[in-house]
Tab-separated table of C-alpha atoms and ligand atoms in Angstrom:
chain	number	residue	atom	x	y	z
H	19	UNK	CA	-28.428	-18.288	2.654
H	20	UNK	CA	-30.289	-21.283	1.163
H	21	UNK	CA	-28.435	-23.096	-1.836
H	22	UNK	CA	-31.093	-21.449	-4.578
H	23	UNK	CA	-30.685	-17.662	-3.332
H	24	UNK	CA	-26.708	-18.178	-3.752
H	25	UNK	CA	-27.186	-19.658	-7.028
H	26	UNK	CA	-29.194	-16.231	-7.726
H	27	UNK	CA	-27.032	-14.063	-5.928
H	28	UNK	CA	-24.259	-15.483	-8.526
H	29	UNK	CA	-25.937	-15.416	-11.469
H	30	UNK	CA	-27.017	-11.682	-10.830
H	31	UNK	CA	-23.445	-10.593	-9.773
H	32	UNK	CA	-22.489	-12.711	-13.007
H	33	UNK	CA	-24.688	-10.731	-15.202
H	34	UNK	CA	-23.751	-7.107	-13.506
H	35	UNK	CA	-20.140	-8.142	-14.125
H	36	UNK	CA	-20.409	-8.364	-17.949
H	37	UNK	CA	-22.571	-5.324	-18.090
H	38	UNK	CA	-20.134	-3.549	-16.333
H	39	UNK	CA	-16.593	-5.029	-17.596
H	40	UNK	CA	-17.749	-6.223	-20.686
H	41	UNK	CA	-16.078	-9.080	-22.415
H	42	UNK	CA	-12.349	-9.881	-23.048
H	43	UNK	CA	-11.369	-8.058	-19.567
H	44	UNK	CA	-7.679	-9.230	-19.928
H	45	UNK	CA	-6.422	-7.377	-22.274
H	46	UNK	CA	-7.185	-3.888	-20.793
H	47	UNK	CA	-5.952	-2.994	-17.105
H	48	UNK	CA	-5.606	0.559	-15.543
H	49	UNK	CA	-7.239	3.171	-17.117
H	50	UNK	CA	-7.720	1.967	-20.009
H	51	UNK	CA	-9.723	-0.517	-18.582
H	52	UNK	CA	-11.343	2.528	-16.613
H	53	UNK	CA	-13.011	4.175	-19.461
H	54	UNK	CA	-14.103	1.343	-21.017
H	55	UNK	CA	-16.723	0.572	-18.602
H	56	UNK	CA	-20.583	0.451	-18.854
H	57	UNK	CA	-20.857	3.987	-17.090
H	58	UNK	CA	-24.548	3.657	-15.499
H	59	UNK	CA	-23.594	-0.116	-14.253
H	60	UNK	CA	-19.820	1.789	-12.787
H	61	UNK	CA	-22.201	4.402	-10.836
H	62	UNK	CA	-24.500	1.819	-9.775
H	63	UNK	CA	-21.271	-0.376	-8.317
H	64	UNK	CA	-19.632	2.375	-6.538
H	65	UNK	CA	-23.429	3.015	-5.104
H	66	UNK	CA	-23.560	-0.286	-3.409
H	67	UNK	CA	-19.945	-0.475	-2.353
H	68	UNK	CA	-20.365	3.351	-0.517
H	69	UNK	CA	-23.911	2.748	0.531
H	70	UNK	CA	-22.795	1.531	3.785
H	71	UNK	CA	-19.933	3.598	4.703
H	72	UNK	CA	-21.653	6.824	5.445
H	73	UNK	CA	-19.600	7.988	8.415
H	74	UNK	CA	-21.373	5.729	11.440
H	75	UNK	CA	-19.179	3.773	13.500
H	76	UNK	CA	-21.988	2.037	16.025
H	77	UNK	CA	-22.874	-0.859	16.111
H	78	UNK	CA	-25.988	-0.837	14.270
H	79	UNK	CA	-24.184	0.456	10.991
H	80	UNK	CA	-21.501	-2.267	12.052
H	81	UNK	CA	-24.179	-4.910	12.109
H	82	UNK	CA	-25.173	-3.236	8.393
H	83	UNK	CA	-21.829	-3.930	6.815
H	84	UNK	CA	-21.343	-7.407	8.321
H	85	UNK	CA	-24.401	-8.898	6.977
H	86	UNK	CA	-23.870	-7.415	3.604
H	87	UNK	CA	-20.583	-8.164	3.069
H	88	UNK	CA	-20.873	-10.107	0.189
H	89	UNK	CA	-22.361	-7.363	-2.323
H	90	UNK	CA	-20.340	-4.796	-0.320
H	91	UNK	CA	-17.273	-6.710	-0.858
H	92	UNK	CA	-17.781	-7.899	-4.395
H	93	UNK	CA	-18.925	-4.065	-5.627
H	94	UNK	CA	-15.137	-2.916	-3.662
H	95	UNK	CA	-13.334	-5.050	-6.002
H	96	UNK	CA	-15.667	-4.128	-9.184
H	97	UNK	CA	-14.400	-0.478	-8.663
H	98	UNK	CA	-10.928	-0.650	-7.163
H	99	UNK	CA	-9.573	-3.542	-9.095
H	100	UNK	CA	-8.638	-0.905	-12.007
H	101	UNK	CA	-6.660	1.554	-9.741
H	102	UNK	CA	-5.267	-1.265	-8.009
H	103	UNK	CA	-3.438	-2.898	-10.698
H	104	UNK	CA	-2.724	0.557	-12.336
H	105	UNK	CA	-0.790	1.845	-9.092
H	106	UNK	CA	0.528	-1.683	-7.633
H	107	UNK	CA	0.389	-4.070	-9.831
H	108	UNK	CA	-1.321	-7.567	-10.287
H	109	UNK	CA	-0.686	-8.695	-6.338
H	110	UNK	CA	-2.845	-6.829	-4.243
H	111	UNK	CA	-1.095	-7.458	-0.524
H	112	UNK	CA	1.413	-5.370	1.418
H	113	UNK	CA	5.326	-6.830	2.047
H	114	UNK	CA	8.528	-6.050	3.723
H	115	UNK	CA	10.961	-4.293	1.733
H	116	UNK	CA	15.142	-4.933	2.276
H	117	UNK	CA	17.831	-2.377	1.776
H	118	UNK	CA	18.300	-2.524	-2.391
H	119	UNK	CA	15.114	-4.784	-3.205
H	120	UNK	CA	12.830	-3.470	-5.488
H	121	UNK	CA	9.202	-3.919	-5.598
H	122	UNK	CA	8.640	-6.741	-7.853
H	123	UNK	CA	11.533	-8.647	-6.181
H	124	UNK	CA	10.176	-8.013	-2.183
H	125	UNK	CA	5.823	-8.727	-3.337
H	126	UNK	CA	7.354	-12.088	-4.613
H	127	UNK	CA	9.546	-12.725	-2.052
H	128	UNK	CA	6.583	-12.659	0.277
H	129	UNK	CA	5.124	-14.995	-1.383
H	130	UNK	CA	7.577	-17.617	-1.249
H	131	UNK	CA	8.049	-17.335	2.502
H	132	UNK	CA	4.079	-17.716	2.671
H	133	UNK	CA	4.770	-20.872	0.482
H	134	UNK	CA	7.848	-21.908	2.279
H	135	UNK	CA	5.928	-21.260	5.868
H	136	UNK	CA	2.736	-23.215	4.527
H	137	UNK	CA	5.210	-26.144	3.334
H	138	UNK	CA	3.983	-26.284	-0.074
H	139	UNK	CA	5.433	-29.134	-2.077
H	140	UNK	CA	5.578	-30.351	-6.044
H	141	UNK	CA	1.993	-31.451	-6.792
H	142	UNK	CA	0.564	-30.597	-3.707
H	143	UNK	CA	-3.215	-29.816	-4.591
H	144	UNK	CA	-3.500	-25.831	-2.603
H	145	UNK	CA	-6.620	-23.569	-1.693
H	146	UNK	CA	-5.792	-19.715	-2.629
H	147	UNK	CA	-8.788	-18.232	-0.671
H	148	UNK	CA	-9.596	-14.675	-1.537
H	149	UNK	CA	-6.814	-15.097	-4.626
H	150	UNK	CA	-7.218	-11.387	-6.524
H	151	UNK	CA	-6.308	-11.288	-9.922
H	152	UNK	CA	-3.583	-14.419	-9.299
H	153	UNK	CA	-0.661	-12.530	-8.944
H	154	UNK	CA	0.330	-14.768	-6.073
H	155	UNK	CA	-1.054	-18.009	-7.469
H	156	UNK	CA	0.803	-17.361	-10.705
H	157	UNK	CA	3.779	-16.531	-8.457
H	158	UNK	CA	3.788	-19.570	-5.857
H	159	UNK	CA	3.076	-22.092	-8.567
H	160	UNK	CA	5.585	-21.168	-10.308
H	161	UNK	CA	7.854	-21.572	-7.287
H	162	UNK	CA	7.047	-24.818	-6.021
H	163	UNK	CA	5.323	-26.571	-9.013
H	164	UNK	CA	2.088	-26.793	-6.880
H	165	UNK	CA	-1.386	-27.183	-8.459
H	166	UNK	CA	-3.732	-23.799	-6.943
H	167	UNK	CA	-7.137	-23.550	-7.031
H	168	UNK	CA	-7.890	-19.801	-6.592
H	169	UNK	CA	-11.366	-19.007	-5.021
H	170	UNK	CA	-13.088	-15.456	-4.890
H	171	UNK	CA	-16.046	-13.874	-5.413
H	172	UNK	CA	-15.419	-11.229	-7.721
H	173	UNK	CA	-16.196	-12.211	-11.035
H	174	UNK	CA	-14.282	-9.939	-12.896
H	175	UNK	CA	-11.218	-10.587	-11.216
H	176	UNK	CA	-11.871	-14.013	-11.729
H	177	UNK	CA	-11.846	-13.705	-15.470
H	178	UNK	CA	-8.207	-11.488	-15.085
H	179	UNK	CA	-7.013	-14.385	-12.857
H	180	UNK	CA	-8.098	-16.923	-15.896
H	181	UNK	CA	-6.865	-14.797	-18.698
H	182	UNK	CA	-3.068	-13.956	-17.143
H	183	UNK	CA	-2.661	-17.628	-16.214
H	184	UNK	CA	-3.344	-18.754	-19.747
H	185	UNK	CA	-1.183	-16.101	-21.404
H	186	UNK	CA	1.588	-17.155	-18.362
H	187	UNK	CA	1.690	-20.787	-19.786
H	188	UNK	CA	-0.147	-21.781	-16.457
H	189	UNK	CA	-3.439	-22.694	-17.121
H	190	UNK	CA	-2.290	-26.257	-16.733
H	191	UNK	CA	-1.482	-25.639	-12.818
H	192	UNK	CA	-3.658	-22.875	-12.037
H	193	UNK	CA	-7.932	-23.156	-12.116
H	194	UNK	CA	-9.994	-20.169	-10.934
H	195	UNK	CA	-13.076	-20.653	-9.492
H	196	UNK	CA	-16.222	-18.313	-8.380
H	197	UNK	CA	-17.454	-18.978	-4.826
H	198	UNK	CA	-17.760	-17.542	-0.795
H	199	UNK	CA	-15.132	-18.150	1.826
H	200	UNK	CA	-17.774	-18.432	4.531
H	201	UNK	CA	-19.146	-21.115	2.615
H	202	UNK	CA	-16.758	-23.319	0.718
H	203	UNK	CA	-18.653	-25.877	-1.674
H	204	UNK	CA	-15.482	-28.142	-1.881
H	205	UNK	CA	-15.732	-32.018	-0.587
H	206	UNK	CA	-14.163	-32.146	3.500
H	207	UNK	CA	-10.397	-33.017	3.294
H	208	UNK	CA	-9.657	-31.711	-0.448
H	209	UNK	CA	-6.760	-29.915	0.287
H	210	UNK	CA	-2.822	-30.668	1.121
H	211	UNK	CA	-2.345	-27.259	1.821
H	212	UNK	CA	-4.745	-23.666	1.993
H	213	UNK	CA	-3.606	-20.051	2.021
H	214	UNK	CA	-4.809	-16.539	2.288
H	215	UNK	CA	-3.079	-13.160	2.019
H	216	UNK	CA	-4.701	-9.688	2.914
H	217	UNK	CA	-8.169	-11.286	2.222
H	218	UNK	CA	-9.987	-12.828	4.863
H	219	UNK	CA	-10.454	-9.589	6.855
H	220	UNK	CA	-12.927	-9.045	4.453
H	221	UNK	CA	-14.933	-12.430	6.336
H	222	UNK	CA	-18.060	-11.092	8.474
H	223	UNK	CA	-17.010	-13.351	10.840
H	224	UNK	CA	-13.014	-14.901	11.091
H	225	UNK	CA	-14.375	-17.820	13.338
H	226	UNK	CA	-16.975	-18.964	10.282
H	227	UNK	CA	-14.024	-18.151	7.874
H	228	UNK	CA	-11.568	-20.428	9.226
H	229	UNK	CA	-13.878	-23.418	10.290
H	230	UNK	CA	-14.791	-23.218	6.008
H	231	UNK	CA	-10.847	-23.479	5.848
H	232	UNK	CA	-10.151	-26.048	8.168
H	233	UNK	CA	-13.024	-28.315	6.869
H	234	UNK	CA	-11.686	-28.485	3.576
H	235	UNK	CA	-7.731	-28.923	4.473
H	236	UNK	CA	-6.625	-32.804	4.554
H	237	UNK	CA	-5.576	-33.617	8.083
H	238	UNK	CA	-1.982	-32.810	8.703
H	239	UNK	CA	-2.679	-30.091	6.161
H	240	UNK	CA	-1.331	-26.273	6.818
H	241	UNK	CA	-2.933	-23.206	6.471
H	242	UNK	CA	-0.686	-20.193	6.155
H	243	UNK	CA	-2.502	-16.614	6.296
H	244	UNK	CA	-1.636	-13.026	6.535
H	245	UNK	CA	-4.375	-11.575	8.161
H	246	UNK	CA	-4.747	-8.078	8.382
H	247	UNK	CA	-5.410	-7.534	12.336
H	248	UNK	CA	-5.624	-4.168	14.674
H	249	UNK	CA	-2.821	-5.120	17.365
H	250	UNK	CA	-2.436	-5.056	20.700
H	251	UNK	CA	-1.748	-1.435	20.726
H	252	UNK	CA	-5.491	-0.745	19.417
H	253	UNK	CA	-8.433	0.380	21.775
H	254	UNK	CA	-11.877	0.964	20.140
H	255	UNK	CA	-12.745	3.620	22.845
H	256	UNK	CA	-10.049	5.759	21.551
H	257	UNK	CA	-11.809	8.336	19.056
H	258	UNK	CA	-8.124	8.481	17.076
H	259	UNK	CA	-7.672	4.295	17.199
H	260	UNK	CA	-10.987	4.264	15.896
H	261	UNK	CA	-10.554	7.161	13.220
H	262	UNK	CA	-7.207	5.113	11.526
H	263	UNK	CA	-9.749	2.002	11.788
H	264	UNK	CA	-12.771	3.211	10.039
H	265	UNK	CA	-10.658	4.742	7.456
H	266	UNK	CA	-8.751	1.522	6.773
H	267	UNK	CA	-12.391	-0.273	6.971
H	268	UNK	CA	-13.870	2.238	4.030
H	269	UNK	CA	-10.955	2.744	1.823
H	270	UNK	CA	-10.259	-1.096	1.619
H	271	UNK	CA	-13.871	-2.396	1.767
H	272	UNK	CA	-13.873	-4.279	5.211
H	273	UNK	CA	-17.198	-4.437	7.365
H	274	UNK	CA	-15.120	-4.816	9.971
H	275	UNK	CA	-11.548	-4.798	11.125
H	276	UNK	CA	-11.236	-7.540	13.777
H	277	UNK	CA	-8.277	-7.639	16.565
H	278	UNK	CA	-5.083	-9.750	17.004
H	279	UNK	CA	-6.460	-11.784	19.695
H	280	UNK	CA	-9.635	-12.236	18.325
H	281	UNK	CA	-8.168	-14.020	14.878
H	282	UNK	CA	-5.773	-16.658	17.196
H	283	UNK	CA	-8.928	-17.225	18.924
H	284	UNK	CA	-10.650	-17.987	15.981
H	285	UNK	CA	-8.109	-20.624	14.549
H	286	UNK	CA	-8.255	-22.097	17.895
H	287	UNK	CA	-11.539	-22.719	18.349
H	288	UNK	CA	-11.959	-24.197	15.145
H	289	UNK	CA	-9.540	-26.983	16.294
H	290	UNK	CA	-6.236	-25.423	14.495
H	291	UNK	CA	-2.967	-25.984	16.193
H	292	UNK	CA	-1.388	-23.042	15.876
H	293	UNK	CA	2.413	-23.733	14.888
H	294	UNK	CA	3.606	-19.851	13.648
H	295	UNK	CA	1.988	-16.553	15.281
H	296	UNK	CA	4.259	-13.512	14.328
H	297	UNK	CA	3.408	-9.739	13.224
H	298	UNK	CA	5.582	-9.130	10.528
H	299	UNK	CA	5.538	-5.664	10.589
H	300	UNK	CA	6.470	-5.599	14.466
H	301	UNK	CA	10.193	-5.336	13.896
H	302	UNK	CA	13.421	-2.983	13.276
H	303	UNK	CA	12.803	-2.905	8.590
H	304	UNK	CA	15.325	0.208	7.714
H	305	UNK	CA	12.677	0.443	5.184
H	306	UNK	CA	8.619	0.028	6.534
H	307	UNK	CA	6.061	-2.201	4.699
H	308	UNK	CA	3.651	1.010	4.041
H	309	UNK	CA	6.599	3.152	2.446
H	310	UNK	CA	5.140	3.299	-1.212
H	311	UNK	CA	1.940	4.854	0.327
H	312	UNK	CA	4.242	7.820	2.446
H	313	UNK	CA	5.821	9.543	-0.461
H	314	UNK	CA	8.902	9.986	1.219
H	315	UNK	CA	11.514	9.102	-1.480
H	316	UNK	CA	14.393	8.536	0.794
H	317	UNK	CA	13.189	4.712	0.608
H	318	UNK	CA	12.670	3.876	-3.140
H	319	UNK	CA	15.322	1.501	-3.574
H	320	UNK	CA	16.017	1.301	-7.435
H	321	UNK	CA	15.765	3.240	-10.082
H	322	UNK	CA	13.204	0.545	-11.866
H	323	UNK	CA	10.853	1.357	-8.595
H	324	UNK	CA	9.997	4.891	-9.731
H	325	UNK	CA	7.065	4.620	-11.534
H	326	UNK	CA	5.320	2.484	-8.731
H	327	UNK	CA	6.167	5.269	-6.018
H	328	UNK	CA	5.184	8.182	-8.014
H	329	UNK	CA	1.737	6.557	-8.649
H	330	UNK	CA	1.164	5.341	-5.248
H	331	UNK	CA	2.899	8.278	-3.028
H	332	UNK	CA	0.797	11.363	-2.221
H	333	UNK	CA	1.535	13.762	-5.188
H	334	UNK	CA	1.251	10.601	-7.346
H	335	UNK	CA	-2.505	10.119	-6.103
H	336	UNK	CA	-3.084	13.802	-6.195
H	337	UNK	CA	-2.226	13.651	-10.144
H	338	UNK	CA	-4.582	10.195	-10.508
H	339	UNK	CA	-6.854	12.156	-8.610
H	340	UNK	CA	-6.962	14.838	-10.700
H	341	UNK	CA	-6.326	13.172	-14.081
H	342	UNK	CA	-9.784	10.876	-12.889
H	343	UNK	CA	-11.700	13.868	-12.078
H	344	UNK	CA	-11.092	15.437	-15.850
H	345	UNK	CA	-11.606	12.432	-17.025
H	346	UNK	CA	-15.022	11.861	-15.254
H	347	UNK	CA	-15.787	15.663	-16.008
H	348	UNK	CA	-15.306	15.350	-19.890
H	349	UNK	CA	-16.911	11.523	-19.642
H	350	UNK	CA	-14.285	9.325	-20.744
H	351	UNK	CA	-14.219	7.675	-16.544
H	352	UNK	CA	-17.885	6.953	-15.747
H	353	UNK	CA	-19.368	8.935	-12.952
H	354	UNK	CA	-18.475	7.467	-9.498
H	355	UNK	CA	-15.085	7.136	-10.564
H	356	UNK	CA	-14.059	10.398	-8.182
H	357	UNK	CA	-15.488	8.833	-5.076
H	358	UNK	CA	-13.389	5.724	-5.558
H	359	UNK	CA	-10.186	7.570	-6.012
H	360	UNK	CA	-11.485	9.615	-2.513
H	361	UNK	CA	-12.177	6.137	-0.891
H	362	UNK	CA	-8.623	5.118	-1.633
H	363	UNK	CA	-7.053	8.473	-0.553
H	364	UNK	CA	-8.742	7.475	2.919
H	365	UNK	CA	-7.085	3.893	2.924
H	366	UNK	CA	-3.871	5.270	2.060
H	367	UNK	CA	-3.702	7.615	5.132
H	368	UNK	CA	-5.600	5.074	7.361
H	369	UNK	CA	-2.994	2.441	6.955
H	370	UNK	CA	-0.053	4.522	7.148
H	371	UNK	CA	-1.186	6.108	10.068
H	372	UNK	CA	-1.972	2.108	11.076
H	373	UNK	CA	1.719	1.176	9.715
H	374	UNK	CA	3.402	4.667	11.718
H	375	UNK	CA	1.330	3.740	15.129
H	376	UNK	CA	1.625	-0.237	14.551
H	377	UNK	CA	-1.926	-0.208	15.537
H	378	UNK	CA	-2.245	-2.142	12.454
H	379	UNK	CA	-0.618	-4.746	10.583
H	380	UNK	CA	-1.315	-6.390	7.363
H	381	UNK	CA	1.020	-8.999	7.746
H	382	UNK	CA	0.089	-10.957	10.712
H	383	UNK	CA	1.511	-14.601	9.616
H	384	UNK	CA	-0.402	-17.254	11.191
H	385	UNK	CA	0.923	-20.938	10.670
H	386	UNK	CA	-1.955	-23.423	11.368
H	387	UNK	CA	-1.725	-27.163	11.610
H	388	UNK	CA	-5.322	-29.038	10.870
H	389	UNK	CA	-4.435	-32.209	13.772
H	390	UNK	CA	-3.818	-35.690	11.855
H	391	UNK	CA	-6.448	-37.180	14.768
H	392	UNK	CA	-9.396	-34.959	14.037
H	393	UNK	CA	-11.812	-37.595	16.028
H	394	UNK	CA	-11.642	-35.005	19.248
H	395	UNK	CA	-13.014	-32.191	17.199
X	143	LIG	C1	-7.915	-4.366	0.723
X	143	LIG	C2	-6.918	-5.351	1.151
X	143	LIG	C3	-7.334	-6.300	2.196
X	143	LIG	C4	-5.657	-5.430	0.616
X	143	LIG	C5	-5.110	-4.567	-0.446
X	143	LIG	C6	-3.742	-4.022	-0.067
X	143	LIG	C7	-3.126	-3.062	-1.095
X	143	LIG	C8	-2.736	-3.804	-2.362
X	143	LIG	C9	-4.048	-1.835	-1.407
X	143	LIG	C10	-4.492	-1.094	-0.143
X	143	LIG	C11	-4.707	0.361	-0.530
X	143	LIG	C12	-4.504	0.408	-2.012
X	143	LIG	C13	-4.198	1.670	-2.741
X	143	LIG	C14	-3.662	1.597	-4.034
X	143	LIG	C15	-3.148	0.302	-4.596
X	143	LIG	C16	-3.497	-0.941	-3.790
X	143	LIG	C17	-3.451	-0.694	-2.282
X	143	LIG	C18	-2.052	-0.302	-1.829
X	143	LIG	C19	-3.447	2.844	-4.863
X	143	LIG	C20	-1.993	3.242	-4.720
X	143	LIG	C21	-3.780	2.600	-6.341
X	143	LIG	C22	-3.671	3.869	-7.193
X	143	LIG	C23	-4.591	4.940	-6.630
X	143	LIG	O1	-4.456	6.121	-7.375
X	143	LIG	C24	-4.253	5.242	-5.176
X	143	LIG	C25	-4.414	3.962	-4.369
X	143	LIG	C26	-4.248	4.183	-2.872
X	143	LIG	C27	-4.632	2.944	-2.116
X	144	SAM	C1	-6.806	-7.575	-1.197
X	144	SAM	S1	-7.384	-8.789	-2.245
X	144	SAM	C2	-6.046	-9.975	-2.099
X	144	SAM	C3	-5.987	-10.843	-3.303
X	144	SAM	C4	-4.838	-11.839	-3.372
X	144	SAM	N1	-4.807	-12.661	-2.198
X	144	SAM	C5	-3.542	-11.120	-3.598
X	144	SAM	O1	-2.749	-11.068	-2.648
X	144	SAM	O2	-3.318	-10.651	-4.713
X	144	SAM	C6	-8.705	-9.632	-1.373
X	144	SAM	C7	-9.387	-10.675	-2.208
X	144	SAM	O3	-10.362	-11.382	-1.412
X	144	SAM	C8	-11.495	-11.626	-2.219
X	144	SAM	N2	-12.682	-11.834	-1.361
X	144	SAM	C9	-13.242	-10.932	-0.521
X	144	SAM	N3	-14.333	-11.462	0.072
X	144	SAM	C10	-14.453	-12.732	-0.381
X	144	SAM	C11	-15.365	-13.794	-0.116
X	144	SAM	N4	-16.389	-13.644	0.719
X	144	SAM	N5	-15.152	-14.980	-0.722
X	144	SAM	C12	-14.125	-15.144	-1.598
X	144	SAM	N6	-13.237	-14.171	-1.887
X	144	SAM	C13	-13.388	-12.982	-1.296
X	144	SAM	C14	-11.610	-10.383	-3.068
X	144	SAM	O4	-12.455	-10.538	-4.163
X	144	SAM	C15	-10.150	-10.159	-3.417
X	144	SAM	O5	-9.815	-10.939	-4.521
């Protein structure tokens, strides 16, 4: 894409964004954020976020959703970002749970092992690549006294990420900025340290994605991801592998999930050394990473966790379900809204069947070290 159609491409999704959100898009989240929104602009997001995901797995529909994963992508997040911080909160990744933890205690502790594993210091200057609404910025900042720069390219979570920061006190630490991962504007070598969680499966391409990454790190930098991956367990020519894919793919907005092997490849050939490879899902948790989507209350460890697991457990997205389809009916949720809650009902079942099978895993930690000597690459 030349440097003038981005510049269009950004102003237009700029534009749509207030048309659609409006203005002063912190203070409502949920669903009263939900029926506040321009209803024609809602119907015409959820249009080009679905428009693509009609059922066809070949390749040619593939090829469809690669190349437009920008607009694909950035229309997911216009419509899910609501639900998402209404049934999980203002981190949008996955974690392991321990025996007694509750929810807000295990997302964070996540995020300091990220930090911990990407060796983030006081004043270290830090890439958040595909950063959400900040929950994790606000999170690791706070935890190490780092300075973040979050980058995505959904506006309106970009003003969410600006407006919690502020009203955290952080605004001093944390800067939010609107731009692509497969084409990061920042000068070579800004960066003492990058990370990514659950967002660069979104990347047409993780190859592209991580050569962006590793030009901008400082030499001797770290990158820390967790990359959602289909593991070793996964074969495309399997019509029920594939099934738990595409449904993860549509629900959660990805043109394409890529393997295991091919995202180590990828960090590799774009001259990482890769110092930490480990699926952190692939071991013996008394309580699995994709419990709050099973409904099986046997896990909910506190009392203070309730809420969470109603909303995101089966009978709990039944009743969203059902209180969004009134709502839509009587037209206080624009139209559209249905199909998003249906899109989401897929992901949920796609990645627990993904989390039950381990064909999936959103936590695949890679640790990579940009070399100090870069002459050789
Ligand atoms: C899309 C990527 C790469 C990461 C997001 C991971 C998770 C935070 C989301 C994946 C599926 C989402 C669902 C919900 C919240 C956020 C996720 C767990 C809901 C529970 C939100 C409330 C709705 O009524 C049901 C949703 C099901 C899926
Ligand atoms: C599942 S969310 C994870 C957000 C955040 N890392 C967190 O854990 O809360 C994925 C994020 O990646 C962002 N994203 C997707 N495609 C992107 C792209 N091409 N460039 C920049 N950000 C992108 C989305 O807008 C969204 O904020």
């Amino acid at each position: 894409m030349s440097a003038e159609e981005t510049t269009e491409l950004r102003q237009r999704q700029a534009n749509f964004s207030k048309e659609l959100h409006g203005d002063h898009v912190g203070e409502r989240t949920g669903m009263s954020a939900l029926i506040s929104k321009d209803k024609t602009a809602q119907q015409e997001a959820v249009a080009k976020y679905l428009r693509l995901w009609d059922g066809k797995t070949d390749k040619d529909a593939e090829q469809k959703r690669l190349e437009d994963y920008n607009e694909s992508t950035h229309s997911y997040y216009n419509v899910v970002t609501d639900f998402y911080e209404y049934g999980w909160g203002s981190s949008f990744h996955f974690c392991r749970f321990y025996k007694g933890e509750n929810f807000q205690a295990a997302m964070a502790r996540h995020e300091h092992y990220l930090a911990h594993m990407a060796d983030i210091k006081e004043g270290d200057l830090v890439l958040d690549v595909g950063c959400g609404v900040g929950g994790p910025a606000r999170e690791i900042a706070r935890f190490t006294n780092c300075n973040i720069i979050g980058l995505n390219n959904n506006d309106y979570q970009i003003e969410k990420a600006k407006w919690y920061a502020k009203n955290a006190g952080l605004q001093d630490h944390l800067q939010f900025v609107k731009g692509d991962f497969m084409n990061l504007e920042f000068e070579p070598n800004t960066f003492d340290k990058v990370y990514a969680i659950e967002a660069t499966c979104h990347a047409p391409s993780l190859e592209k994605c991580y050569e962006q990454i590793y030009k901008v790190l400082k030499p001797g930098g770290t990158f820390a991801v967790y990359e959602w991956v289909m593991t070793d367990k996964y074969d495309e020519n399997n019509e029920e592998h594939r099934k738990v894919c595409y449904e993860i793919e549509l629900g959660d907005g990805i043109p394409k999930m890529f393997t295991v092997d091919v995202a180590r490849d990828a960090l590799k050939n774009c001259g990482f050394e890769v110092v930490v490879d480990k699926d952190l899902a692939d071991n013996n948790d008394q309580v699995p990473w994709y419990y709050p989507l099973t409904g099986e209350w046997k896990y909910v460890q506190t009392l203070s966790d309730i809420g969470t697991f109603f909303r995101t457990s089966y009978f709990g997205r039944k009743f969203t379900n059902l209180m969004v389809s009134t709502m839509e009916k009587v037209g206080l949720a624009p139209q559209g809204s249905v199909k998003v809650t249906a899109a989401l009902e897929e992901a949920a079942v796609g990645l627990v069947a993904g989390g039950r099978t381990k064909l999936f895993t959103p936590m695949m930690l890679f640790v990579a070290r940009k070399p100090l000597d870069t002459t050789e690459n």
